[in-house]
Short mmCIF file of C-alpha atoms in Angstrom, two decimals:
data_model
loop_
_atom_site.label_atom_id
_atom_site.label_comp_id
_atom_site.label_asym_id
_atom_site.label_seq_id
_atom_site.Cartn_x
_atom_site.Cartn_y
_atom_site.Cartn_z
CA UNK M 195 -31.42 -8.35 -32.54
CA UNK M 196 -33.25 -9.20 -29.16
CA UNK M 197 -35.06 -12.21 -31.11
CA UNK M 198 -31.67 -13.41 -32.57
CA UNK M 199 -30.13 -13.32 -29.26
CA UNK M 200 -32.57 -15.38 -27.60
CA UNK M 201 -32.44 -17.68 -30.33
CA UNK M 202 -28.68 -18.51 -30.07
CA UNK M 203 -28.97 -18.94 -26.30
CA UNK M 204 -31.23 -21.62 -27.04
CA UNK M 205 -29.83 -23.65 -29.72
CA UNK M 206 -26.84 -23.40 -27.24
CA UNK M 207 -28.80 -24.83 -24.45
CA UNK M 208 -30.20 -27.68 -26.68
CA UNK M 209 -26.46 -28.45 -28.48
CA UNK M 210 -25.56 -29.07 -24.75
CA UNK M 211 -28.46 -30.58 -23.62
CA UNK M 212 -27.86 -33.22 -26.18
CA UNK M 213 -24.54 -35.03 -24.00
CA UNK M 214 -27.70 -36.41 -21.60
CA UNK M 215 -28.75 -39.07 -23.83
CA UNK M 216 -25.67 -39.70 -25.46
CA UNK M 217 -23.63 -39.97 -22.43
CA UNK M 218 -26.15 -42.10 -21.00
CA UNK M 219 -26.73 -44.03 -23.73
CA UNK M 220 -22.89 -44.69 -23.49
CA UNK M 221 -23.11 -45.77 -19.99
CA UNK M 222 -25.30 -48.53 -20.90
CA UNK M 223 -23.80 -49.76 -23.52
CA UNK M 224 -20.48 -50.35 -22.35
CA UNK M 225 -21.82 -51.48 -18.37
CA UNK M 226 -24.76 -54.07 -19.72
CA UNK M 227 -22.87 -56.30 -21.05
CA UNK M 228 -19.69 -55.41 -18.88
CA UNK M 229 -18.09 -57.49 -15.96
CA UNK M 230 -16.24 -56.34 -13.26
CA UNK M 231 -14.15 -59.41 -12.25
CA UNK M 232 -12.32 -59.84 -16.80
CA UNK M 233 -9.54 -59.03 -17.26
CA UNK M 234 -9.55 -55.96 -19.39
CA UNK M 235 -7.30 -57.59 -22.10
CA UNK M 236 -8.19 -58.83 -26.40
CA UNK M 237 -5.41 -61.70 -26.22
CA UNK M 238 -6.07 -64.06 -22.83
CA UNK M 239 -2.46 -64.39 -22.80
CA UNK M 240 -0.77 -61.37 -22.83
CA UNK M 241 -0.61 -59.16 -19.26
CA UNK M 242 -1.99 -55.82 -19.03
CA UNK M 243 0.74 -52.63 -18.27
CA UNK M 244 -0.11 -50.74 -15.46
CA UNK M 245 1.44 -47.28 -14.32
CA UNK M 246 1.85 -46.74 -11.48
CA UNK M 247 3.17 -43.48 -9.68
CA UNK M 248 2.69 -42.06 -6.62
CA UNK M 249 3.06 -38.16 -5.64
CA UNK M 250 4.46 -37.94 -2.32
CA UNK M 251 1.25 -35.80 -0.73
CA UNK M 252 -1.08 -38.39 0.09
CA UNK M 253 -1.79 -39.23 -4.01
CA UNK M 254 -0.90 -42.56 -6.26
CA UNK M 255 -0.97 -42.77 -9.69
CA UNK M 256 -2.35 -45.80 -11.06
CA UNK M 257 -2.65 -45.97 -14.61
CA UNK M 258 -4.43 -48.56 -17.83
CA UNK M 259 -5.90 -49.78 -20.64
CA UNK M 260 -9.59 -51.34 -20.70
CA UNK M 261 -9.81 -53.21 -23.70
CA UNK M 262 -13.68 -53.59 -23.12
CA UNK M 263 -14.69 -49.64 -22.54
CA UNK M 264 -13.76 -48.04 -26.16
CA UNK M 265 -16.18 -46.28 -28.47
CA UNK M 266 -16.46 -43.89 -30.99
CA UNK M 267 -17.52 -40.53 -29.20
CA UNK M 268 -18.61 -39.79 -32.91
CA UNK M 269 -20.93 -42.34 -31.89
CA UNK M 270 -21.75 -40.50 -29.32
CA UNK M 271 -22.48 -37.35 -29.59
CA UNK M 272 -18.26 -36.52 -28.87
CA UNK M 273 -18.51 -37.89 -25.33
CA UNK M 274 -14.51 -38.98 -25.24
CA UNK M 275 -14.41 -39.23 -21.42
CA UNK M 276 -16.50 -40.96 -18.44
CA UNK M 277 -16.78 -40.54 -14.78
CA UNK M 278 -17.38 -44.51 -13.84
CA UNK M 279 -17.45 -45.41 -9.62
CA UNK M 280 -14.44 -48.06 -9.21
CA UNK M 281 -17.36 -51.26 -7.80
CA UNK M 282 -18.93 -51.06 -10.89
CA UNK M 283 -15.25 -51.50 -13.43
CA UNK M 284 -11.98 -54.14 -13.37
CA UNK M 285 -9.25 -52.15 -11.26
CA UNK M 286 -6.23 -53.53 -9.95
CA UNK M 287 -5.68 -55.34 -7.19
CA UNK M 288 -2.64 -52.89 -6.38
CA UNK M 289 -1.76 -53.09 -2.74
CA UNK M 290 1.09 -51.90 -0.43
CA UNK M 291 2.39 -54.98 0.88
CA UNK M 292 4.28 -53.49 3.88
CA UNK M 293 1.41 -51.87 5.13
CA UNK M 294 0.53 -50.84 8.56
CA UNK M 295 -2.90 -49.55 8.28
CA UNK M 296 -5.51 -51.41 10.24
CA UNK M 297 -7.97 -51.96 6.92
CA UNK M 298 -4.47 -52.62 5.45
CA UNK M 299 -5.62 -50.56 2.23
CA UNK M 300 -5.63 -46.93 3.34
CA UNK M 301 -6.74 -45.25 0.50
CA UNK M 302 -10.12 -43.17 -0.97
CA UNK M 303 -12.28 -45.00 -3.32
CA UNK M 304 -12.88 -42.00 -6.12
CA UNK M 305 -14.41 -42.31 -9.55
CA UNK M 306 -12.23 -43.85 -12.13
CA UNK M 307 -11.73 -41.53 -15.75
CA UNK M 308 -12.28 -43.63 -18.58
CA UNK M 309 -11.39 -41.85 -22.16
CA UNK M 310 -12.37 -43.36 -25.58
CA UNK M 311 -9.31 -45.31 -26.18
CA UNK M 312 -9.93 -47.13 -23.21
CA UNK M 313 -7.66 -45.99 -21.41
CA UNK M 314 -8.00 -45.84 -17.04
CA UNK M 315 -6.94 -43.29 -14.85
CA UNK M 316 -7.49 -44.03 -10.94
CA UNK M 317 -6.13 -41.41 -8.59
CA UNK M 318 -7.41 -42.56 -5.40
CA UNK M 319 -6.18 -40.42 -2.00
CA UNK M 320 -5.02 -41.71 1.07
CA UNK M 321 -2.59 -42.40 4.33
CA UNK M 322 -0.35 -45.13 4.01
CA UNK M 323 1.58 -46.35 7.36
CA UNK M 324 4.36 -48.52 6.12
CA UNK M 325 6.34 -50.61 8.42
CA UNK M 326 10.15 -49.31 8.12
CA UNK M 327 13.86 -50.27 9.86
CA UNK M 328 15.03 -48.14 11.87
CA UNK M 329 18.75 -47.53 12.28
CA UNK M 330 19.71 -44.82 15.47
CA UNK M 331 23.27 -45.40 15.33
CA UNK M 332 24.15 -41.71 14.22
CA UNK M 333 20.89 -40.29 16.42
CA UNK M 334 20.92 -37.83 15.83
CA UNK M 335 22.91 -37.24 12.67
CA UNK M 336 21.16 -40.29 10.75
CA UNK M 337 19.25 -40.96 7.54
CA UNK M 338 16.39 -43.22 7.52
CA UNK M 339 15.26 -45.57 4.21
CA UNK M 340 11.69 -46.18 4.10
CA UNK M 341 10.61 -48.24 1.88
CA UNK M 342 5.94 -48.55 0.04
CA UNK M 343 6.11 -51.97 -1.81
CA UNK M 344 2.68 -51.47 -4.20
CA UNK M 345 2.03 -54.85 -5.97
CA UNK M 346 -0.47 -56.85 -7.53
CA UNK M 347 -2.00 -59.26 -4.85
CA UNK M 348 -3.54 -61.68 -7.11
CA UNK M 349 -2.23 -61.07 -10.50
CA UNK M 350 1.51 -62.77 -11.30
CA UNK M 351 3.44 -60.91 -14.01
CA UNK M 352 1.97 -62.63 -17.06
CA UNK M 353 -1.35 -61.13 -16.09
CA UNK M 354 -0.17 -58.05 -15.07
CA UNK M 355 2.93 -55.65 -15.67
CA UNK M 356 3.05 -52.80 -13.06
CA UNK M 357 5.74 -50.46 -14.64
CA UNK M 358 6.68 -47.07 -13.19
CA UNK M 359 5.74 -44.12 -14.41
CA UNK M 360 8.50 -41.45 -14.10
CA UNK M 361 12.14 -43.79 -13.82
CA UNK M 362 12.89 -41.10 -11.49
CA UNK M 363 10.55 -42.34 -8.61
CA UNK M 364 7.53 -40.73 -7.14
CA UNK M 365 6.71 -36.50 -7.56
CA UNK M 366 8.04 -34.04 -5.58
CA UNK M 367 6.83 -31.25 -6.59
CA UNK M 368 3.91 -30.43 -3.96
CA UNK M 369 5.28 -32.33 -0.94
CA UNK M 370 5.15 -29.57 2.60
CA UNK M 371 8.33 -29.14 4.28
CA UNK M 372 9.13 -31.31 7.83
CA UNK M 373 10.66 -29.43 10.56
CA UNK M 374 11.94 -32.75 11.68
CA UNK M 375 12.59 -33.68 8.99
CA UNK M 376 14.36 -32.77 5.37
CA UNK M 377 13.97 -35.27 2.09
CA UNK M 378 16.23 -36.23 -0.07
CA UNK M 379 14.47 -37.83 -2.49
CA UNK M 380 11.68 -40.96 -3.62
CA UNK M 381 13.69 -43.19 -5.97
CA UNK M 382 11.57 -46.49 -7.55
CA UNK M 383 12.33 -50.20 -8.47
CA UNK M 384 10.57 -52.16 -10.59
CA UNK M 385 11.34 -56.05 -9.01
CA UNK M 386 10.29 -59.20 -10.25
CA UNK M 387 10.28 -61.79 -7.11
CA UNK M 388 9.03 -65.65 -7.25
CA UNK M 389 7.79 -66.85 -3.39
CA UNK M 390 7.88 -69.41 -2.51
CA UNK M 391 4.11 -69.80 -2.22
CA UNK M 392 3.84 -69.21 -6.00
CA UNK M 393 5.68 -70.23 -8.67
CA UNK M 394 4.79 -67.36 -11.06
CA UNK M 395 6.52 -64.31 -11.32
CA UNK M 396 5.10 -61.22 -9.30
CA UNK M 397 6.28 -57.56 -10.10
CA UNK M 398 5.91 -54.80 -7.63
CA UNK M 399 7.30 -51.63 -7.62
CA UNK M 400 9.05 -50.11 -4.37
CA UNK M 401 9.14 -46.42 -3.88
CA UNK M 402 12.48 -45.73 -1.27
CA UNK M 403 11.47 -41.72 1.43
CA UNK M 404 14.70 -41.16 2.22
CA UNK M 405 15.00 -38.95 4.84
CA UNK M 406 17.54 -36.46 6.45
CA UNK M 407 16.65 -35.43 10.44
CA UNK M 408 17.72 -31.88 10.81
CA UNK M 409 20.36 -32.01 13.50
CA UNK M 410 20.15 -27.90 13.99
CA UNK M 411 17.36 -28.54 17.64
CA UNK M 412 19.45 -31.52 18.61
CA UNK M 413 23.06 -29.78 18.41
CA UNK M 414 21.77 -26.38 19.99
CA UNK M 415 19.66 -27.55 23.09
CA UNK M 416 21.37 -30.84 23.84
CA UNK M 417 24.68 -31.58 22.44
CA UNK M 418 26.04 -27.70 23.10
CA UNK M 419 24.06 -28.26 27.05
CA UNK M 420 26.61 -30.95 27.04
CA UNK M 421 29.81 -29.54 26.33
CA UNK M 422 28.38 -26.48 28.85
CA UNK M 423 28.02 -28.91 31.73
CA UNK M 424 31.08 -31.18 31.24
CA UNK M 425 33.55 -27.93 30.84
CA UNK M 426 32.24 -26.74 34.28
CA UNK M 427 33.19 -30.19 35.59
CA UNK M 428 36.77 -29.11 33.80
CA UNK M 429 36.06 -26.12 36.17
CA UNK M 430 35.99 -27.76 39.52
CA UNK M 431 39.44 -28.91 39.28
CA UNK M 432 41.12 -25.86 39.84
CA UNK M 433 38.24 -24.79 42.75
CA UNK M 434 40.25 -25.17 45.97
CA UNK M 435 39.74 -28.54 47.98
CA UNK M 436 39.06 -25.72 51.50
CA UNK M 437 36.39 -24.19 49.84
CA UNK M 438 34.27 -27.09 51.09
CA UNK M 439 31.98 -26.85 47.57
CA UNK M 440 34.10 -29.21 45.57
CA UNK M 441 32.67 -32.16 45.63
CA UNK M 442 29.28 -30.63 45.82
CA UNK M 443 29.81 -29.33 42.36
CA UNK M 444 30.94 -32.56 40.99
CA UNK M 445 27.81 -33.97 42.49
CA UNK M 446 25.67 -31.86 40.83
CA UNK M 447 27.33 -32.02 37.07
CA UNK M 448 26.30 -35.68 37.60
CA UNK M 449 22.75 -35.35 38.35
CA UNK M 450 22.49 -32.75 35.59
CA UNK M 451 24.49 -34.87 33.21
CA UNK M 452 21.37 -38.06 34.22
CA UNK M 453 18.63 -36.02 33.74
CA UNK M 454 19.95 -34.96 30.18
CA UNK M 455 20.31 -38.61 29.57
CA UNK M 456 17.45 -39.31 30.40
CA UNK M 457 15.42 -36.44 27.85
CA UNK M 458 17.61 -38.65 25.18
CA UNK M 459 16.25 -41.63 25.84
CA UNK M 460 12.78 -40.40 25.43
CA UNK M 461 13.30 -39.06 21.92
CA UNK M 462 14.64 -42.59 20.85
CA UNK M 463 12.59 -45.88 19.90
CA UNK M 464 13.09 -48.49 22.19
CA UNK M 465 15.79 -50.64 21.10
CA UNK M 466 18.64 -52.47 21.35
CA UNK M 467 19.92 -53.33 17.23
CA UNK M 468 22.51 -50.74 17.78
CA UNK M 469 23.40 -47.92 20.32
CA UNK M 470 22.86 -43.73 19.29
CA UNK M 471 25.93 -41.60 18.64
CA UNK M 472 24.07 -39.00 21.30
CA UNK M 473 24.28 -41.74 23.95
CA UNK M 474 27.81 -42.72 23.07
CA UNK M 475 28.99 -39.35 23.46
CA UNK M 476 26.70 -38.47 26.85
CA UNK M 477 27.70 -42.40 28.25
CA UNK M 478 31.39 -40.95 27.79
CA UNK M 479 30.96 -37.17 29.60
CA UNK M 480 29.41 -39.25 32.30
CA UNK M 481 32.01 -41.18 32.78
CA UNK M 482 34.53 -38.17 32.14
CA UNK M 483 31.99 -36.07 34.98
CA UNK M 484 32.21 -39.66 37.65
CA UNK M 485 35.67 -39.87 37.48
CA UNK M 486 36.32 -36.49 38.26
CA UNK M 487 33.93 -36.94 41.38
CA UNK M 488 36.05 -40.05 43.08
CA UNK M 489 39.35 -38.29 42.43
CA UNK M 490 38.32 -35.24 43.73
CA UNK M 491 37.84 -37.69 46.35
CA UNK M 492 41.53 -38.08 46.55
CA UNK M 493 42.07 -35.32 46.27
CA UNK M 494 40.23 -33.77 48.94
CA UNK M 495 41.78 -36.95 51.07
CA UNK M 496 45.28 -36.33 50.91
CA UNK M 497 45.17 -32.34 50.93
CA UNK M 498 43.32 -33.41 54.36
CA UNK M 499 45.94 -35.88 55.49
CA UNK M 500 48.07 -35.41 58.30
CA UNK M 501 51.39 -36.65 59.49
CA UNK M 502 49.89 -38.50 62.88
CA UNK M 503 47.83 -40.28 60.70
CA UNK M 504 49.54 -40.68 57.29
CA UNK M 505 52.59 -41.53 56.13
CA UNK M 506 53.97 -40.51 52.65
CA UNK M 507 55.36 -43.02 50.77
CA UNK M 508 58.63 -42.72 48.46
CA UNK M 509 57.10 -43.79 45.41
CA UNK M 510 54.07 -40.66 46.02
CA UNK M 511 56.69 -38.06 46.79
CA UNK M 512 58.80 -39.12 43.68
CA UNK M 513 56.13 -39.38 41.26
CA UNK M 514 53.58 -36.13 42.90
CA UNK M 515 56.52 -34.37 44.01
CA UNK M 516 59.11 -34.30 41.79
CA UNK M 517 58.14 -35.48 38.44
CA UNK M 518 54.96 -35.10 37.68
CA UNK M 519 55.05 -31.62 38.68
CA UNK M 520 58.44 -30.94 36.23
CA UNK M 521 56.19 -32.99 33.17
CA UNK M 522 52.52 -30.23 34.56
CA UNK M 523 54.92 -27.24 34.65
CA UNK M 524 54.23 -26.81 38.16
CA UNK M 525 56.39 -24.67 40.85
CA UNK M 526 56.16 -24.48 44.35
CA UNK M 527 57.62 -21.35 46.01
CA UNK M 528 60.77 -21.56 47.82
CA UNK M 529 61.94 -24.41 45.40
CA UNK M 530 62.93 -25.09 41.88
CA UNK M 531 61.42 -28.09 40.46
CA UNK M 532 63.71 -29.10 37.57
CA UNK M 533 65.12 -31.93 36.09
CA UNK M 534 68.41 -31.05 37.19
CA UNK M 535 67.35 -30.36 40.57
CA UNK M 536 65.35 -33.78 40.71
CA UNK M 537 68.61 -35.46 40.63
CA UNK M 538 70.75 -33.43 42.38
CA UNK M 539 67.89 -34.19 45.38
CA UNK M 540 67.80 -38.02 44.54
CA UNK M 541 71.68 -37.88 44.47
CA UNK M 542 71.92 -36.05 48.46
CA UNK M 543 69.09 -38.18 49.73
CA UNK M 544 71.42 -41.05 49.43
CA UNK M 545 74.36 -39.62 50.29
CA UNK M 546 72.25 -38.70 53.44
CA UNK M 547 71.56 -42.44 54.08
CA UNK M 548 74.60 -43.11 54.45
CA UNK M 549 76.15 -40.28 56.65
CA UNK M 550 73.90 -40.83 59.13
CA UNK M 551 74.07 -44.40 58.91
CA UNK M 552 77.70 -43.55 60.48
CA UNK M 553 77.47 -41.36 63.34
CA UNK M 554 76.43 -41.64 66.63
CA UNK M 555 73.24 -41.94 68.88
CA UNK M 556 73.43 -39.05 70.05
CA UNK M 557 74.74 -37.12 66.76
CA UNK M 558 71.70 -38.33 65.13
CA UNK M 559 69.24 -37.19 67.71
CA UNK M 560 71.49 -33.42 68.33
CA UNK M 561 72.50 -33.45 64.23
CA UNK M 562 76.00 -32.25 64.84
CA UNK M 563 78.99 -33.16 64.13
CA UNK M 564 80.52 -36.76 64.73
CA UNK M 565 84.03 -35.37 65.31
CA UNK M 566 83.15 -34.41 69.33
CA UNK M 567 83.17 -38.05 70.13
CA UNK M 568 87.23 -37.84 69.72
CA UNK M 569 87.96 -35.44 72.33
CA UNK M 570 89.37 -37.41 75.76
CA UNK M 571 87.95 -36.94 78.94
CA UNK M 572 89.00 -34.97 82.00
CA UNK M 573 91.28 -37.05 84.60
CA UNK M 574 88.83 -38.12 88.26
CA UNK M 575 86.32 -37.74 86.56
CA UNK M 576 84.99 -41.48 85.44
CA UNK M 577 82.70 -42.52 88.41
CA UNK M 578 81.37 -39.05 88.68
CA UNK M 579 80.80 -39.16 84.78
CA UNK M 580 80.11 -42.37 83.76
CA UNK M 581 76.21 -41.81 83.12
CA UNK M 582 76.36 -39.27 80.66
CA UNK M 583 78.79 -41.28 78.58
CA UNK M 584 81.15 -40.09 75.36
CA UNK M 585 79.22 -38.39 73.73
CA UNK M 586 79.17 -35.31 76.42
CA UNK M 587 83.07 -35.19 76.77
CA UNK M 588 82.64 -31.91 74.94
CA UNK M 589 80.81 -30.71 78.57
CA UNK M 590 83.59 -31.74 80.17
CA UNK M 591 86.45 -30.18 78.72
CA UNK M 592 84.73 -27.62 78.94
CA UNK M 593 83.72 -26.85 82.41
CA UNK M 594 87.64 -28.05 83.05
CA UNK M 595 89.02 -25.45 80.83
CA UNK M 596 86.77 -22.92 83.61
CA UNK M 597 87.40 -24.18 86.39
CA UNK M 598 91.08 -22.97 87.84
CA UNK M 599 90.67 -21.92 91.13
CA UNK M 600 90.21 -25.34 93.34
CA UNK M 601 91.59 -25.72 96.53
CA UNK M 602 91.40 -30.00 96.31
CA UNK M 603 90.87 -32.25 94.10
CA UNK M 604 87.47 -33.20 96.64
CA UNK M 605 85.87 -29.94 95.94
CA UNK M 606 86.87 -29.87 92.64
CA UNK M 607 85.23 -33.39 91.77
CA UNK M 608 82.14 -32.23 94.05
CA UNK M 609 82.05 -29.01 92.06
CA UNK M 610 82.72 -30.61 88.78
CA UNK M 611 79.41 -33.85 90.05
CA UNK M 612 76.70 -31.05 90.54
CA UNK M 613 77.57 -29.10 87.58
CA UNK M 614 77.27 -32.45 85.43
CA UNK M 615 74.41 -33.68 87.04
CA UNK M 616 72.88 -29.59 85.91
CA UNK M 617 74.24 -29.48 82.83
CA UNK M 618 72.95 -33.17 82.07
CA UNK M 619 69.09 -31.64 83.14
CA UNK M 620 69.36 -29.15 80.44
CA UNK M 621 71.37 -31.45 78.07
CA UNK M 622 67.66 -33.46 78.50
CA UNK M 623 65.73 -30.61 77.81
CA UNK M 624 67.57 -29.47 75.32
CA UNK M 625 67.03 -32.53 73.25
CA UNK M 626 63.64 -32.46 74.60
CA UNK M 627 62.62 -29.37 73.26
CA UNK M 628 65.00 -29.87 69.25
CA UNK M 629 62.92 -33.29 69.02
CA UNK M 630 59.59 -31.54 69.40
CA UNK M 631 60.98 -28.04 67.37
CA UNK M 632 62.39 -30.83 64.45
CA UNK M 633 58.49 -33.01 64.85
CA UNK M 634 56.97 -29.62 64.47
CA UNK M 635 58.97 -28.91 61.06
CA UNK M 636 58.84 -31.37 59.99
CA UNK M 637 54.71 -32.20 60.08
CA UNK M 638 54.24 -28.88 59.02
CA UNK M 639 56.49 -29.62 55.97
CA UNK M 640 53.99 -33.32 55.74
CA UNK M 641 51.25 -31.96 55.68
CA UNK M 642 52.76 -29.06 52.94
CA UNK M 643 54.02 -32.08 51.06
CA UNK M 644 50.42 -33.59 50.78
CA UNK M 645 49.20 -30.34 49.85
CA UNK M 646 50.92 -29.76 46.83
CA UNK M 647 50.39 -33.85 45.96
CA UNK M 648 46.60 -32.92 46.11
CA UNK M 649 47.52 -29.78 43.70
CA UNK M 650 49.36 -32.31 41.50
CA UNK M 651 46.64 -34.80 41.47
CA UNK M 652 43.92 -32.02 40.59
CA UNK M 653 46.06 -30.16 38.22
CA UNK M 654 47.17 -33.64 36.20
CA UNK M 655 42.80 -34.51 35.54
CA UNK M 656 42.37 -30.98 34.70
CA UNK M 657 44.94 -31.96 31.85
CA UNK M 658 44.00 -35.11 31.33
CA UNK M 659 39.87 -34.12 31.42
CA UNK M 660 39.94 -31.36 28.81
CA UNK M 661 41.79 -33.10 26.49
CA UNK M 662 39.44 -35.84 26.85
CA UNK M 663 36.38 -33.93 26.91
CA UNK M 664 37.80 -32.45 23.82
CA UNK M 665 39.16 -35.78 22.17
CA UNK M 666 35.07 -36.97 22.79
CA UNK M 667 33.99 -34.32 21.11
CA UNK M 668 35.20 -34.04 18.01
CA UNK M 669 35.29 -37.23 17.29
CA UNK M 670 31.68 -37.47 17.76
CA UNK M 671 31.72 -34.36 15.57
CA UNK M 672 33.80 -35.72 12.84
CA UNK M 673 32.61 -39.53 12.77
CA UNK M 674 29.04 -38.11 11.87
CA UNK M 675 27.98 -38.45 8.65
CA UNK M 676 26.86 -34.28 8.43
CA UNK M 677 26.81 -32.52 11.36
CA UNK M 678 24.41 -29.42 11.29
CA UNK M 679 21.08 -29.49 8.66
CA UNK M 680 18.52 -26.83 8.96
#
């Protein structure tokens, strides 16, 4: 039994070893008279069909039929295929037209698989670098399309016809996913172009790699912090001006947004064709924060104004003390702000101006009624009271009623004169004290008005900039082709 097994093993070795001489004889028969410069066609007028494919894993697939490399496998011991180095065979000079590689052709030369029917399969792996136009208009919500154009460099369409191996485009079965880009597809298209240098048409196969940027990283690391910082700028309008940190908060937020914008600029290609969507959003937010800093200065200016330096114009009273608080539904302690009260206040101010214009000087100073000006003076008191004016007739009347027991008219006149001088001094003191108290009340009221105007500006800016931030954020997100791609 053992000798029989040994004989079978020897026969198997002999049958396998017979392929060596047959393959050697086949190679000599095929390559002795083979010319690598000859285009392998039976008829010179017919084009050679080359099937071209691409696998998105650094592999291209080129297949053609060589008329000079056909044999009958039964004549050569059943040898049906050979592996031959490409420098000993004719192969199509298919290159990538828009290559950005330093050596232009980034493929690795592998053997060509030749079958007995003349078909040749050439599958060289390679790393391809192509030139692509990048559109950053919608960054980071952008899609990029990159073309890879393959074609023969010297053979025109009448000599070499490139055909897509798969009408769907490239093979994506072995593609490894990327953390920054999402592959949408890689369709292929056959083009026939006539160039200015040559009258013959040239055929090329163009694969378009369509990729989409994954936005999860940019959304949570750039957009969300920007929205939070802008919301802090809005909260700055609710900070009291007396705290002393109102302006510091706005400047700090502005500097933070500047740092974020620099980070975004580092991630973008340095092109001036378009402004990225994220950069536009950051500029809008930065404009809002810068404007908030300017308006914070205005608020602080209004808040710290005094009556000794500034006088409130009438238009500021009308806008910031009446109509704008009514629109913003703001209230003031002790004063109800409604449309009816605003109209009544304006009407009362007009009537007060008309009434004051009809009063005498002393009545305006003392704010007393003008009816006392018509009280007649006492007899024989003109010489002693001529310097007091008609406004002091009330005091003369009162003193005429008080002095009821004068002995002579001279005593009465002398007593009244001394009392009139004392009353005149008391009147001047009362006028001074009244003026000071009235002035202090007016200054306090004016300072209160300026502070309330500053509060109104703060509230108005809070509503306006909040609305601006919401509209800008929603507009950016809605205008993007897509929002979040994981």
